[in-house]
Amino acid sequence: MDIATTGDADASMGTADQADEPLVALRRVNKHFGALHVLQDIELEVRRGEVVVVIGPSGSGKSTLCRAINRLETIDHGEITVDGLPLPAEGRALARLRADVGMVFQSFNLFAHKSVLDNVTLGPRKVRGLSKPAAEKEAMALLTRVGVDSQARKLPAQLSGGQQQRVAIARALAMHPKVMLFDEPTSALDPEMVNEVLDVMVGLAKEGMTMIVVTHEMGFARKAADRVVFMADGQIVEEATPDEFFTNPRTERAQDFLSKIL
Ligand code: ADP
Ligand code: MG
């Protein structure tokens, strides 16, 4: 199955202008939690096929940024568009547009009382309207692709953390998203399971999936990222290629951050 080209197929149906537009665009996005200005004039464009790694200290607003792009969080000012369309506030239009944005969380978030297979087929059956056999056929292909097809009939708790996170990736891909958001997908994993998840992500990146990845895994950033975005205190402080960023961070804040994690 060719997941990575889904977005391109859509683009080819539009005009050349649309294909040149960023797939995800944030313009002057602002968000407060009470007195806390958690997102401050965020400007970010992600092109089709681009892999953007977001790094920064804890509390800098990275998760809020991801949640805002998926509209799990509202914003106060500014605009967020996915494939040229602003995210609607609610209703069926939101459900449809949200399907364009796959999200993988730190804590897997699988449905505990449903089998692995049901976890992956639920969304496609409900939102994409697939029949059970069609959804299961596609789900098995995705589970094979992330290497957990032998676990399809089990419950999530019977799987290792690394396996659960790979199921979560398959579940997100089953919606045929145009962009995948990953919010620290390996932070909750035992160290020996980190690479099995990162390998799946590197594979997706190589196939052309558009990805926004919050992670402190610098190996992944170097291998897969087109661009690194460094956030601190609700602002994008620095943007650069991985090579530029890791060898020659321009700001003192980035230098300080890197000295602590490298
Ligand atoms: P990061 O992912 O970079 O660690 P977050 O986006 O999770 O940062 O959080 C940024 C700041 O916003 C933190 O200070 C956090 O405590 C605060 N915050 C996050 N979610 C909420 C919320 N729902 N209500 C109030 N404050 C929040
Ligand atoms: Mg976070």
PDB file of C-alpha atoms and ligand atoms in Angstrom, residues 59 62-64 106 183-184 214, ligand 2:
ATOM      1  CA  GLY A  59       6.895  23.621  28.962  1.00  0.00           C
ATOM      2  CA  LYS A  62       5.411  22.003  21.769  1.00  0.00           C
ATOM      3  CA  SER A  63       2.456  19.796  22.733  1.00  0.00           C
ATOM      4  CA  THR A  64       0.069  22.751  22.642  1.00  0.00           C
ATOM      5  CA  GLN A 106       3.630   9.910  23.932  1.00  0.00           C
ATOM      6  CA  ASP A 183       4.393  14.285  20.080  1.00  0.00           C
ATOM      7  CA  GLU A 184       7.394  12.710  21.812  1.00  0.00           C
ATOM      8  CA  VAL A 214       8.339  16.674  18.570  1.00  0.00           C
TER       9      VAL A 214
HETATM   10 MG    MG B   2       4.922  18.097  25.438  1.00  0.00          MG
END
